[in-house]
CSV table of C-alpha atoms in Angstrom, one decimal:
chain,number,residue,atom,x,y,z
A,264,UNK,CA,30.4,-7.5,-15.7
A,265,UNK,CA,27.3,-8.2,-17.1
A,266,UNK,CA,26.1,-6.0,-20.3
A,267,UNK,CA,24.0,-3.3,-20.4
A,268,UNK,CA,20.6,-3.8,-21.3
A,269,UNK,CA,18.9,-1.4,-23.9
A,270,UNK,CA,15.1,-1.5,-22.7
A,271,UNK,CA,11.7,-0.8,-24.9
A,272,UNK,CA,8.2,0.1,-24.2
A,273,UNK,CA,5.8,-3.2,-24.7
A,274,UNK,CA,3.2,-1.9,-26.3
A,275,UNK,CA,0.5,-4.2,-28.3
A,276,UNK,CA,2.8,-7.3,-27.9
A,277,UNK,CA,5.7,-5.5,-29.7
A,278,UNK,CA,8.8,-3.6,-28.4
A,279,UNK,CA,8.8,-0.2,-29.4
A,280,UNK,CA,11.8,2.0,-29.0
A,281,UNK,CA,12.1,5.6,-28.4
A,282,UNK,CA,14.4,8.8,-27.8
A,283,UNK,CA,17.2,8.0,-25.5
A,284,UNK,CA,15.7,8.5,-22.0
A,285,UNK,CA,18.0,7.5,-18.8
A,286,UNK,CA,21.4,5.6,-17.7
A,287,UNK,CA,20.2,3.0,-14.9
A,288,UNK,CA,23.5,2.8,-12.4
A,289,UNK,CA,23.8,0.0,-10.2
A,290,UNK,CA,23.9,1.5,-7.0
A,291,UNK,CA,26.5,-0.8,-5.6
A,292,UNK,CA,28.8,0.0,-8.4
A,293,UNK,CA,27.9,3.5,-10.1
A,294,UNK,CA,30.4,3.0,-12.4
A,295,UNK,CA,27.8,0.5,-13.7
A,296,UNK,CA,25.6,0.8,-16.1
A,297,UNK,CA,22.6,-1.7,-15.7
A,298,UNK,CA,20.2,0.0,-18.2
A,299,UNK,CA,19.4,2.2,-20.5
A,300,UNK,CA,15.8,3.1,-21.0
A,301,UNK,CA,13.5,5.2,-23.5
A,302,UNK,CA,11.7,8.5,-22.6
A,303,UNK,CA,8.2,7.1,-23.4
A,304,UNK,CA,5.3,10.1,-23.0
A,305,UNK,CA,1.9,10.8,-24.0
A,306,UNK,CA,2.3,9.2,-27.2
A,307,UNK,CA,3.5,5.9,-26.1
A,308,UNK,CA,0.5,5.9,-23.2
A,309,UNK,CA,-2.0,6.7,-25.7
A,310,UNK,CA,-0.8,3.4,-28.2
A,311,UNK,CA,-0.6,1.3,-25.2
A,312,UNK,CA,-4.0,2.3,-24.0
A,313,UNK,CA,-5.5,1.5,-27.4
A,314,UNK,CA,-3.7,-1.7,-27.5
A,315,UNK,CA,-5.4,-3.2,-24.5
A,316,UNK,CA,-8.6,-1.4,-25.2
A,317,UNK,CA,-8.5,-3.6,-28.1
A,318,UNK,CA,-7.7,-6.4,-26.6
A,319,UNK,CA,-10.2,-6.5,-23.3
A,320,UNK,CA,-13.0,-7.6,-25.2
A,321,UNK,CA,-11.4,-11.6,-26.4
A,322,UNK,CA,-9.3,-11.8,-22.6
A,323,UNK,CA,-12.2,-10.1,-20.7
A,324,UNK,CA,-14.6,-13.2,-22.8
A,325,UNK,CA,-11.3,-15.7,-22.1
A,326,UNK,CA,-12.5,-18.9,-20.2
A,327,UNK,CA,-11.3,-18.7,-16.6
A,328,UNK,CA,-9.1,-21.9,-17.4
A,329,UNK,CA,-7.4,-20.1,-20.2
A,330,UNK,CA,-6.4,-17.3,-17.6
A,331,UNK,CA,-5.7,-19.7,-15.2
A,332,UNK,CA,-3.2,-21.5,-17.2
A,333,UNK,CA,-1.0,-18.5,-18.7
A,334,UNK,CA,-1.0,-16.7,-15.3
A,335,UNK,CA,0.3,-20.1,-13.5
A,336,UNK,CA,2.9,-20.6,-16.3
A,337,UNK,CA,4.4,-17.3,-15.6
A,338,UNK,CA,4.8,-18.1,-11.8
A,339,UNK,CA,6.7,-21.2,-12.8
A,340,UNK,CA,8.7,-19.3,-15.1
A,341,UNK,CA,9.2,-16.8,-12.7
A,342,UNK,CA,10.3,-19.1,-10.2
A,343,UNK,CA,12.7,-21.1,-12.7
A,344,UNK,CA,14.4,-17.9,-13.4
A,345,UNK,CA,15.0,-16.7,-10.0
A,346,UNK,CA,18.5,-16.5,-9.8
A,347,UNK,CA,19.2,-14.6,-12.9
A,348,UNK,CA,16.1,-11.9,-12.4
A,349,UNK,CA,16.9,-12.1,-8.5
A,350,UNK,CA,20.5,-11.2,-9.4
A,351,UNK,CA,19.0,-8.3,-12.1
A,352,UNK,CA,16.5,-7.1,-9.4
A,353,UNK,CA,19.7,-6.6,-7.0
A,354,UNK,CA,21.9,-5.1,-9.2
A,355,UNK,CA,19.3,-2.3,-10.2
A,356,UNK,CA,18.0,-2.0,-7.4
A,357,UNK,CA,20.1,-2.5,-4.4
A,358,UNK,CA,18.7,-5.1,-2.0
A,359,UNK,CA,20.8,-8.6,-1.5
A,360,UNK,CA,20.8,-10.9,-3.7
A,361,UNK,CA,18.8,-13.0,-1.4
A,362,UNK,CA,16.2,-10.8,-1.2
A,363,UNK,CA,16.1,-9.7,-4.9
A,364,UNK,CA,15.9,-13.5,-5.3
A,365,UNK,CA,13.8,-13.6,-2.5
A,366,UNK,CA,11.2,-10.9,-4.4
A,367,UNK,CA,11.2,-13.1,-7.7
A,368,UNK,CA,9.6,-15.8,-5.8
A,369,UNK,CA,7.5,-14.3,-4.2
A,370,UNK,CA,6.5,-12.6,-7.8
A,371,UNK,CA,5.8,-15.9,-9.1
A,372,UNK,CA,3.9,-17.2,-6.2
A,373,UNK,CA,1.4,-14.2,-6.4
A,374,UNK,CA,0.7,-15.2,-10.2
A,375,UNK,CA,0.3,-19.1,-9.1
A,376,UNK,CA,-2.3,-17.9,-6.2
A,377,UNK,CA,-3.8,-15.7,-8.7
A,378,UNK,CA,-4.3,-18.5,-11.3
A,379,UNK,CA,-6.1,-20.2,-8.5
A,380,UNK,CA,-8.2,-17.2,-7.9
A,381,UNK,CA,-8.9,-16.6,-11.8
A,382,UNK,CA,-11.2,-19.9,-11.4
A,383,UNK,CA,-13.4,-18.5,-8.0
A,384,UNK,CA,-15.0,-15.8,-9.6
A,385,UNK,CA,-18.2,-16.6,-7.1
A,386,UNK,CA,-21.4,-15.3,-8.3
A,387,UNK,CA,-24.6,-15.5,-5.8
A,388,UNK,CA,-28.5,-16.9,-6.8
A,389,UNK,CA,-30.9,-14.8,-4.4
A,390,UNK,CA,-34.7,-15.3,-3.5
A,391,UNK,CA,-36.5,-12.4,-4.8
A,392,UNK,CA,-38.4,-10.7,-2.5
A,393,UNK,CA,-41.6,-11.4,-5.3
A,394,UNK,CA,-42.8,-14.7,-6.3
A,395,UNK,CA,-41.7,-15.9,-9.2
A,396,UNK,CA,-38.6,-13.6,-9.0
A,397,UNK,CA,-35.0,-14.8,-8.9
A,398,UNK,CA,-32.2,-12.8,-8.3
A,399,UNK,CA,-28.4,-13.9,-9.2
A,400,UNK,CA,-25.0,-11.6,-9.0
A,401,UNK,CA,-21.8,-12.0,-10.9
A,402,UNK,CA,-18.8,-10.6,-10.8
A,403,UNK,CA,-17.0,-9.3,-14.4
A,404,UNK,CA,-14.4,-7.5,-15.2
A,405,UNK,CA,-14.1,-3.6,-15.4
A,406,UNK,CA,-11.5,-3.5,-17.9
A,407,UNK,CA,-8.0,-1.2,-18.4
A,408,UNK,CA,-6.2,-0.9,-15.6
A,409,UNK,CA,-3.0,1.6,-15.2
A,410,UNK,CA,-0.7,0.0,-12.5
A,411,UNK,CA,1.7,2.7,-11.5
A,412,UNK,CA,4.6,1.3,-9.2
A,413,UNK,CA,7.1,2.0,-7.1
A,414,UNK,CA,11.0,0.9,-6.8
A,415,UNK,CA,11.2,-0.9,-3.8
A,416,UNK,CA,9.9,-4.1,-4.3
A,417,UNK,CA,10.3,-3.8,-8.6
A,418,UNK,CA,8.9,-7.3,-8.9
A,419,UNK,CA,6.5,-8.4,-6.2
A,420,UNK,CA,4.5,-5.2,-6.5
A,421,UNK,CA,4.1,-5.0,-10.1
A,422,UNK,CA,3.1,-8.8,-9.5
A,423,UNK,CA,0.6,-8.6,-6.9
A,424,UNK,CA,-1.3,-4.8,-8.7
A,425,UNK,CA,-0.9,-7.1,-12.4
A,426,UNK,CA,-1.9,-10.7,-11.6
A,427,UNK,CA,-5.5,-9.8,-10.0
A,428,UNK,CA,-5.8,-7.3,-12.7
A,429,UNK,CA,-5.4,-10.1,-15.4
A,430,UNK,CA,-6.5,-13.1,-13.3
A,431,UNK,CA,-10.2,-11.6,-13.8
A,432,UNK,CA,-10.1,-10.7,-17.5
A,433,UNK,CA,-8.7,-6.9,-17.0
A,434,UNK,CA,-6.1,-5.1,-19.7
A,435,UNK,CA,-3.0,-3.5,-18.1
A,436,UNK,CA,-1.7,-0.6,-18.7
A,437,UNK,CA,2.1,-0.3,-16.9
A,438,UNK,CA,4.7,2.7,-15.9
A,439,UNK,CA,7.2,1.0,-13.3
A,440,UNK,CA,9.6,3.2,-11.3
A,441,UNK,CA,12.6,5.5,-12.8
A,442,UNK,CA,15.0,3.6,-11.1
A,443,UNK,CA,13.8,-0.2,-11.6
A,444,UNK,CA,12.8,-0.3,-15.4
A,445,UNK,CA,15.0,-3.5,-16.2
A,446,UNK,CA,13.3,-5.4,-13.7
A,447,UNK,CA,9.3,-4.2,-14.4
A,448,UNK,CA,10.7,-5.5,-18.3
A,449,UNK,CA,11.8,-8.9,-17.4
A,450,UNK,CA,8.3,-9.4,-16.4
A,451,UNK,CA,6.3,-8.3,-19.2
A,452,UNK,CA,8.8,-10.5,-20.6
A,453,UNK,CA,7.5,-12.9,-18.8
A,454,UNK,CA,4.1,-12.4,-19.4
A,455,UNK,CA,4.5,-12.9,-22.6
A,456,UNK,CA,6.3,-15.9,-23.2
A,457,UNK,CA,3.7,-17.6,-20.9
A,458,UNK,CA,1.0,-17.0,-23.5
A,459,UNK,CA,-0.2,-13.7,-22.5
A,460,UNK,CA,-2.2,-12.2,-25.8
A,461,UNK,CA,-0.7,-9.1,-27.4
A,462,UNK,CA,-2.2,-6.3,-26.0
A,463,UNK,CA,-3.6,-7.3,-22.8
A,464,UNK,CA,-0.8,-6.1,-20.8
A,465,UNK,CA,1.4,-3.0,-21.8
A,466,UNK,CA,4.5,-1.5,-20.5
A,467,UNK,CA,5.8,2.5,-20.8
A,468,UNK,CA,8.8,3.3,-19.4
A,469,UNK,CA,9.5,7.0,-18.7
A,470,UNK,CA,9.0,10.1,-16.1
A,471,UNK,CA,6.0,11.8,-14.7
A,472,UNK,CA,4.4,12.9,-18.0
A,473,UNK,CA,3.6,8.9,-18.2
A,474,UNK,CA,1.8,8.2,-15.2
A,475,UNK,CA,0.3,11.5,-15.8
A,476,UNK,CA,-1.2,10.8,-18.7
A,477,UNK,CA,-2.3,7.6,-17.6
A,478,UNK,CA,-4.1,8.8,-15.0
A,479,UNK,CA,-6.0,12.0,-17.1
A,480,UNK,CA,-6.7,9.2,-19.7
A,481,UNK,CA,-10.9,8.9,-20.7
A,482,UNK,CA,-10.0,4.7,-21.2
A,483,UNK,CA,-8.4,4.1,-17.9
A,484,UNK,CA,-11.2,2.4,-15.9
A,485,UNK,CA,-8.6,2.6,-13.1
A,486,UNK,CA,-6.0,3.1,-11.1
A,487,UNK,CA,-3.5,1.8,-8.8
A,488,UNK,CA,-1.1,4.0,-7.1
A,489,UNK,CA,2.1,2.9,-4.5
A,490,UNK,CA,4.1,5.7,-4.0
A,491,UNK,CA,4.1,8.9,-1.5
A,492,UNK,CA,1.2,10.8,-0.4
A,493,UNK,CA,1.7,13.9,-2.0
A,494,UNK,CA,1.9,12.2,-5.5
A,495,UNK,CA,-0.9,10.0,-4.9
A,496,UNK,CA,-3.3,13.0,-4.1
A,497,UNK,CA,-2.9,13.5,-7.4
A,498,UNK,CA,-3.5,10.6,-9.0
A,499,UNK,CA,-6.9,10.4,-6.8
A,500,UNK,CA,-7.9,13.9,-8.0
A,501,UNK,CA,-7.7,12.7,-11.9
A,502,UNK,CA,-9.3,10.0,-10.8
A,503,UNK,CA,-12.3,11.3,-9.3
A,504,UNK,CA,-12.6,13.8,-12.2
A,505,UNK,CA,-14.0,11.5,-14.6
A,506,UNK,CA,-15.0,8.8,-11.9
A,507,UNK,CA,-12.2,6.0,-12.9
A,508,UNK,CA,-11.7,3.5,-9.9
A,509,UNK,CA,-8.6,4.4,-7.7
A,510,UNK,CA,-6.7,2.3,-5.5
A,511,UNK,CA,-3.5,4.3,-3.5
A,512,UNK,CA,-1.0,2.6,-0.7
A,513,UNK,CA,1.0,5.6,0.3
A,514,UNK,CA,3.5,4.7,2.9
A,515,UNK,CA,3.7,4.5,6.3
A,516,UNK,CA,5.4,5.2,9.8
A,517,UNK,CA,4.8,2.6,11.6
A,518,UNK,CA,5.4,1.8,15.3
A,519,UNK,CA,6.9,-1.0,17.3
A,520,UNK,CA,6.0,-0.9,20.7
A,521,UNK,CA,7.8,-2.8,23.2
A,522,UNK,CA,6.8,-3.4,26.7
A,523,UNK,CA,8.5,-4.6,29.4
A,524,UNK,CA,7.5,-8.2,30.0
A,525,UNK,CA,9.0,-8.3,26.5
A,526,UNK,CA,11.5,-11.2,25.6
A,527,UNK,CA,14.3,-8.8,25.2
A,528,UNK,CA,16.2,-11.3,22.7
A,529,UNK,CA,12.7,-11.4,20.6
A,530,UNK,CA,12.4,-7.7,20.7
A,531,UNK,CA,15.7,-6.9,19.4
A,532,UNK,CA,15.6,-9.6,17.0
A,533,UNK,CA,12.4,-7.9,15.3
A,534,UNK,CA,13.2,-4.5,15.4
A,535,UNK,CA,15.9,-5.2,13.8
A,536,UNK,CA,14.4,-6.9,10.9
A,537,UNK,CA,12.0,-4.5,10.4
A,538,UNK,CA,13.8,-1.5,10.6
A,539,UNK,CA,16.5,-1.8,9.1
A,540,UNK,CA,16.7,-4.9,6.3
A,541,UNK,CA,16.0,-4.2,2.6
A,542,UNK,CA,17.6,-0.7,3.6
A,543,UNK,CA,14.5,0.3,5.3
A,544,UNK,CA,13.1,0.9,1.8
A,545,UNK,CA,10.0,-1.0,3.1
A,546,UNK,CA,6.8,0.7,3.3
A,547,UNK,CA,6.3,-1.4,6.2
A,548,UNK,CA,9.4,-0.6,8.2
A,549,UNK,CA,9.5,-0.3,11.7
A,550,UNK,CA,10.6,3.5,11.8
A,551,UNK,CA,9.8,4.1,15.1
A,552,UNK,CA,10.3,1.9,18.3
A,553,UNK,CA,8.3,2.9,21.5
A,554,UNK,CA,9.6,1.1,24.4
A,555,UNK,CA,8.5,1.3,28.3
A,556,UNK,CA,10.4,2.2,31.3
A,557,UNK,CA,11.1,-0.8,32.2
A,558,UNK,CA,13.5,-2.6,29.2
A,559,UNK,CA,14.2,0.9,27.7
A,560,UNK,CA,17.9,1.4,28.5
A,561,UNK,CA,18.1,-2.5,27.8
A,562,UNK,CA,16.3,-2.5,24.8
A,563,UNK,CA,18.4,0.3,23.4
A,564,UNK,CA,21.8,-0.8,24.1
A,565,UNK,CA,21.3,-4.4,22.8
A,566,UNK,CA,19.5,-2.9,19.7
A,567,UNK,CA,22.8,-0.7,19.0
A,568,UNK,CA,25.0,-3.3,19.2
A,569,UNK,CA,23.5,-5.2,16.4
A,570,UNK,CA,23.1,-2.6,14.3
A,571,UNK,CA,26.6,-1.2,14.6
A,572,UNK,CA,27.5,-4.9,13.5
A,573,UNK,CA,25.3,-5.1,10.5
A,574,UNK,CA,27.4,-5.5,7.5
A,575,UNK,CA,26.7,-2.8,4.6
A,576,UNK,CA,28.4,-3.5,1.2
A,577,UNK,CA,27.8,-4.5,-2.2
A,578,UNK,CA,24.5,-6.3,-3.1
A,579,UNK,CA,25.6,-9.1,-4.5
A,580,UNK,CA,28.2,-10.1,-2.3
A,581,UNK,CA,27.6,-12.7,-0.3
A,582,UNK,CA,28.2,-11.1,3.5
A,583,UNK,CA,26.2,-8.1,2.8
A,584,UNK,CA,23.5,-7.6,5.1
A,585,UNK,CA,22.0,-4.0,4.0
A,586,UNK,CA,22.7,-3.0,0.7
A,587,UNK,CA,23.2,0.7,-0.8
A,588,UNK,CA,20.2,3.0,-1.3
A,589,UNK,CA,18.4,3.1,-4.5
A,590,UNK,CA,19.8,6.2,-5.7
A,591,UNK,CA,22.0,9.2,-4.8
A,592,UNK,CA,18.8,11.1,-4.3
A,593,UNK,CA,17.6,8.6,-1.2
A,594,UNK,CA,20.8,8.6,0.2
A,595,UNK,CA,21.3,11.9,0.7
A,596,UNK,CA,17.5,12.2,1.9
A,597,UNK,CA,18.3,9.0,4.9
A,598,UNK,CA,21.3,11.3,5.7
A,599,UNK,CA,19.7,14.7,6.0
A,600,UNK,CA,17.0,13.3,8.3
A,601,UNK,CA,20.0,11.5,10.3
A,602,UNK,CA,21.8,15.6,10.8
A,603,UNK,CA,17.6,17.0,11.6
A,604,UNK,CA,17.2,14.1,14.3
A,605,UNK,CA,20.8,15.1,15.6
A,606,UNK,CA,19.8,18.9,15.7
A,607,UNK,CA,16.5,18.1,17.2
A,608,UNK,CA,18.4,16.4,19.9
A,609,UNK,CA,17.9,12.9,19.5
A,610,UNK,CA,21.3,11.1,20.4
A,611,UNK,CA,22.9,8.0,17.8
A,612,UNK,CA,23.2,4.9,19.5
A,613,UNK,CA,24.5,3.6,16.0
A,614,UNK,CA,25.5,4.7,13.0
A,615,UNK,CA,25.3,7.8,11.9
A,616,UNK,CA,28.4,8.7,9.7
A,617,UNK,CA,29.0,8.5,5.7
A,618,UNK,CA,30.6,5.7,5.0
A,619,UNK,CA,32.6,4.2,1.5
A,620,UNK,CA,32.7,0.4,0.3
A,621,UNK,CA,35.2,-1.2,-1.9
A,622,UNK,CA,33.1,0.0,-5.1
A,623,UNK,CA,31.2,3.5,-5.1
A,624,UNK,CA,27.9,3.6,-4.3
A,625,UNK,CA,25.0,4.8,-2.4
A,626,UNK,CA,25.7,3.3,0.6
A,627,UNK,CA,23.9,4.8,4.2
A,628,UNK,CA,24.8,3.5,7.3
A,629,UNK,CA,22.6,2.3,9.5
A,630,UNK,CA,21.3,4.5,12.7
A,631,UNK,CA,19.6,4.3,15.3
A,632,UNK,CA,18.5,7.4,17.2
A,633,UNK,CA,17.8,7.0,20.7
A,634,UNK,CA,16.3,10.0,23.1
A,635,UNK,CA,13.9,11.5,20.7
A,636,UNK,CA,10.3,12.9,21.2
A,637,UNK,CA,7.2,11.9,19.5
A,638,UNK,CA,6.8,15.4,18.0
A,639,UNK,CA,9.9,15.7,16.1
A,640,UNK,CA,10.3,15.6,12.3
A,641,UNK,CA,12.0,11.8,12.6
A,642,UNK,CA,9.0,10.5,13.8
A,643,UNK,CA,6.0,12.2,12.1
A,644,UNK,CA,7.7,11.8,8.0
A,645,UNK,CA,8.7,8.8,6.0
A,646,UNK,CA,12.0,8.7,6.0
A,647,UNK,CA,12.5,5.6,3.8
A,648,UNK,CA,16.1,4.1,4.9
A,649,UNK,CA,18.2,2.3,7.2
A,650,UNK,CA,17.3,5.2,10.1
A,651,UNK,CA,14.8,3.7,12.8
A,652,UNK,CA,14.3,6.5,15.9
A,653,UNK,CA,13.2,4.9,19.6
A,654,UNK,CA,10.8,7.5,22.2
A,655,UNK,CA,10.8,6.8,25.9
A,656,UNK,CA,7.3,6.1,27.2
A,657,UNK,CA,6.0,5.0,30.6
A,658,UNK,CA,3.5,2.7,30.1
A,659,UNK,CA,1.6,0.9,27.7
A,660,UNK,CA,-1.5,3.3,27.4
A,661,UNK,CA,1.4,6.3,26.3
A,662,UNK,CA,2.5,4.0,24.2
A,663,UNK,CA,-0.7,3.1,22.7
A,664,UNK,CA,-1.2,6.9,22.1
A,665,UNK,CA,2.4,7.5,20.6
A,666,UNK,CA,1.8,4.6,17.9
A,667,UNK,CA,-1.5,6.3,16.6
A,668,UNK,CA,0.0,9.7,16.7
A,669,UNK,CA,0.8,10.6,13.2
A,670,UNK,CA,-1.4,10.9,9.6
A,671,UNK,CA,0.1,7.3,8.8
A,672,UNK,CA,-1.6,4.0,9.7
A,673,UNK,CA,0.0,1.2,7.5
A,674,UNK,CA,1.6,-1.3,9.4
A,675,UNK,CA,2.2,-1.6,13.8
A,676,UNK,CA,3.7,-4.1,16.1
A,677,UNK,CA,3.9,-5.1,19.3
A,678,UNK,CA,6.8,-6.9,21.2
A,679,UNK,CA,5.0,-8.9,24.8
A,680,UNK,CA,4.6,-11.3,26.9
A,681,UNK,CA,1.0,-10.2,27.8
A,682,UNK,CA,-1.9,-11.7,26.0
A,683,UNK,CA,-3.7,-8.8,27.7
A,684,UNK,CA,-1.4,-6.1,25.8
A,685,UNK,CA,-1.6,-8.1,22.6
A,686,UNK,CA,-5.0,-8.2,22.1
A,687,UNK,CA,-6.1,-4.5,22.9
A,688,UNK,CA,-3.3,-3.4,20.9
A,689,UNK,CA,-5.0,-5.4,17.8
A,690,UNK,CA,-8.2,-3.7,18.7
A,691,UNK,CA,-7.0,-0.2,19.4
A,692,UNK,CA,-4.3,0.6,16.9
A,693,UNK,CA,-4.7,2.6,14.1
A,694,UNK,CA,-3.3,1.1,11.7
A,695,UNK,CA,-4.3,-2.0,8.2
A,696,UNK,CA,-2.0,-4.2,10.2
A,697,UNK,CA,-0.9,-5.5,13.3
A,698,UNK,CA,2.0,-7.8,14.2
A,699,UNK,CA,2.0,-9.5,17.6
A,700,UNK,CA,5.8,-10.5,18.5
A,701,UNK,CA,6.6,-10.1,14.6
A,702,UNK,CA,8.3,-7.3,12.4
A,703,UNK,CA,6.2,-4.8,11.1
A,704,UNK,CA,7.7,-5.6,8.0
A,705,UNK,CA,7.3,-9.2,5.8
A,706,UNK,CA,3.5,-9.5,5.0
A,707,UNK,CA,1.7,-12.9,2.8
A,708,UNK,CA,0.4,-13.0,-0.8
A,709,UNK,CA,-3.0,-14.6,-0.2
A,710,UNK,CA,-4.6,-12.0,2.8
A,711,UNK,CA,-5.8,-8.4,2.4
A,712,UNK,CA,-2.9,-5.6,2.5
A,713,UNK,CA,-3.2,-1.9,3.1
A,714,UNK,CA,-3.9,1.0,5.9
A,715,UNK,CA,-5.6,3.5,7.4
A,716,UNK,CA,-5.9,7.1,8.1
A,717,UNK,CA,-3.2,8.6,5.0
A,718,UNK,CA,-1.8,5.4,3.9
A,719,UNK,CA,-4.0,3.6,2.3
A,720,UNK,CA,-7.0,4.9,0.2
A,721,UNK,CA,-9.6,2.5,-1.9
A,722,UNK,CA,-9.7,-1.2,-1.8
A,723,UNK,CA,-7.3,-3.8,-0.1
A,724,UNK,CA,-4.9,-5.1,-2.1
A,725,UNK,CA,-3.5,-8.8,-2.6
A,726,UNK,CA,-5.1,-12.3,-1.4
A,727,UNK,CA,-8.4,-12.9,-1.4
A,728,UNK,CA,-9.7,-8.2,-1.4
A,729,UNK,CA,-8.3,-8.1,-4.5
A,730,UNK,CA,-11.3,-9.1,-6.4
A,731,UNK,CA,-13.3,-6.1,-5.0
A,732,UNK,CA,-11.5,-3.1,-6.8
A,733,UNK,CA,-10.8,-5.3,-9.9
A,734,UNK,CA,-14.2,-6.8,-11.0
A,735,UNK,CA,-17.8,-4.9,-10.7
A,736,UNK,CA,-20.8,-6.6,-9.4
A,737,UNK,CA,-23.4,-7.3,-12.0
A,738,UNK,CA,-27.2,-8.4,-10.7
A,739,UNK,CA,-29.6,-9.7,-12.5
A,740,UNK,CA,-33.2,-10.1,-12.1
A,741,UNK,CA,-35.5,-13.0,-13.9
A,742,UNK,CA,-39.5,-13.7,-13.8
A,743,UNK,CA,-39.6,-17.4,-14.4
């Protein structure tokens, strides 16, 4: 058994302890304590923001090549240590080992991508409407960014928030999610080893009061948050009160439309991947399957057979396909929604029962719920587990209406061999991301990420779009 980690904050380039906080237990084996945390609070946030503010002038004025080299080195270290960090991630969050390693590699790729973007902070030279006047624009660093990250991608999301912030010359104060501080701490160690100057990246571990202190701090110039709608609304309100930049990602209830002419085998594979892997703990998961009459019964039967065969078990076991939920609270939440759907008239086509494994853990049986109505809670509220519902519809137009019929709008998908329907769906579905014959979960790191309606607020994350949030434009006029 691996030794328990004793975590500390990272403030001003130094590890800082504090009063004992939480025990982080392995979701696959709750007898194992993965890490012991310090309990941070407003005092630690104050110190971290002060360190980030002090480090900002030198970091923002460093050459882009200097920043690029450090981020590239961090990416290399992450990929070199993918086995070790991936194993820690799987022990802490509950993802299968393959998923933990893959996510660590993704984080490394993100840092390498933004190492390149650090060298591409473009400006423009423009002719003025006035004779003898020249106009130039340039992008400049904003200042100190507060990054509040979730537990479901405990190294990829911290990477895609921190890497662009650092690439463009900003400094960072990060609060990791309560269940997964050890993985974020491993990332902090990598950044320091890569040569990041003291105070440029700071990590404060704690509960909600840490996040609130970051949101309210007058020296934090921008806030990037991924989490629930309720908490996100509070972050937005706090930012608006003091005119700080804000970017929010707040989940989804993502539709996957399956049309009569779809390739059945492809449709089942897409739904299985998008709905159940990573224990369904993805904001882009295909949690609503909207299926037309002609293929509905065959699709549900074939998918139910696949769902029933999924191997649930310890995240580190080589044959595990679905790991546990991240916490007991999340496990109970998943089963409560199964009960709600059943009581509302949904038919359990696969799963739905409590299960045990060789080790005590927060396991959830993958569950497919058929014969549901779009108005049911199971189709309107985010479950965030391996729980997927199906809705039968008459035709494409009804499918599109049902797909658009929630307050969420993050990701969406359609499985079809009709080019007409595929293109029409891309245009008319109300979502920030659209997949054709692909799972709704699974996005590239070099293109924009984000949704519409109540799923997202503010500029897009990731890829070339990240510069819009993490820099500000200055326009300069000259008479020559």
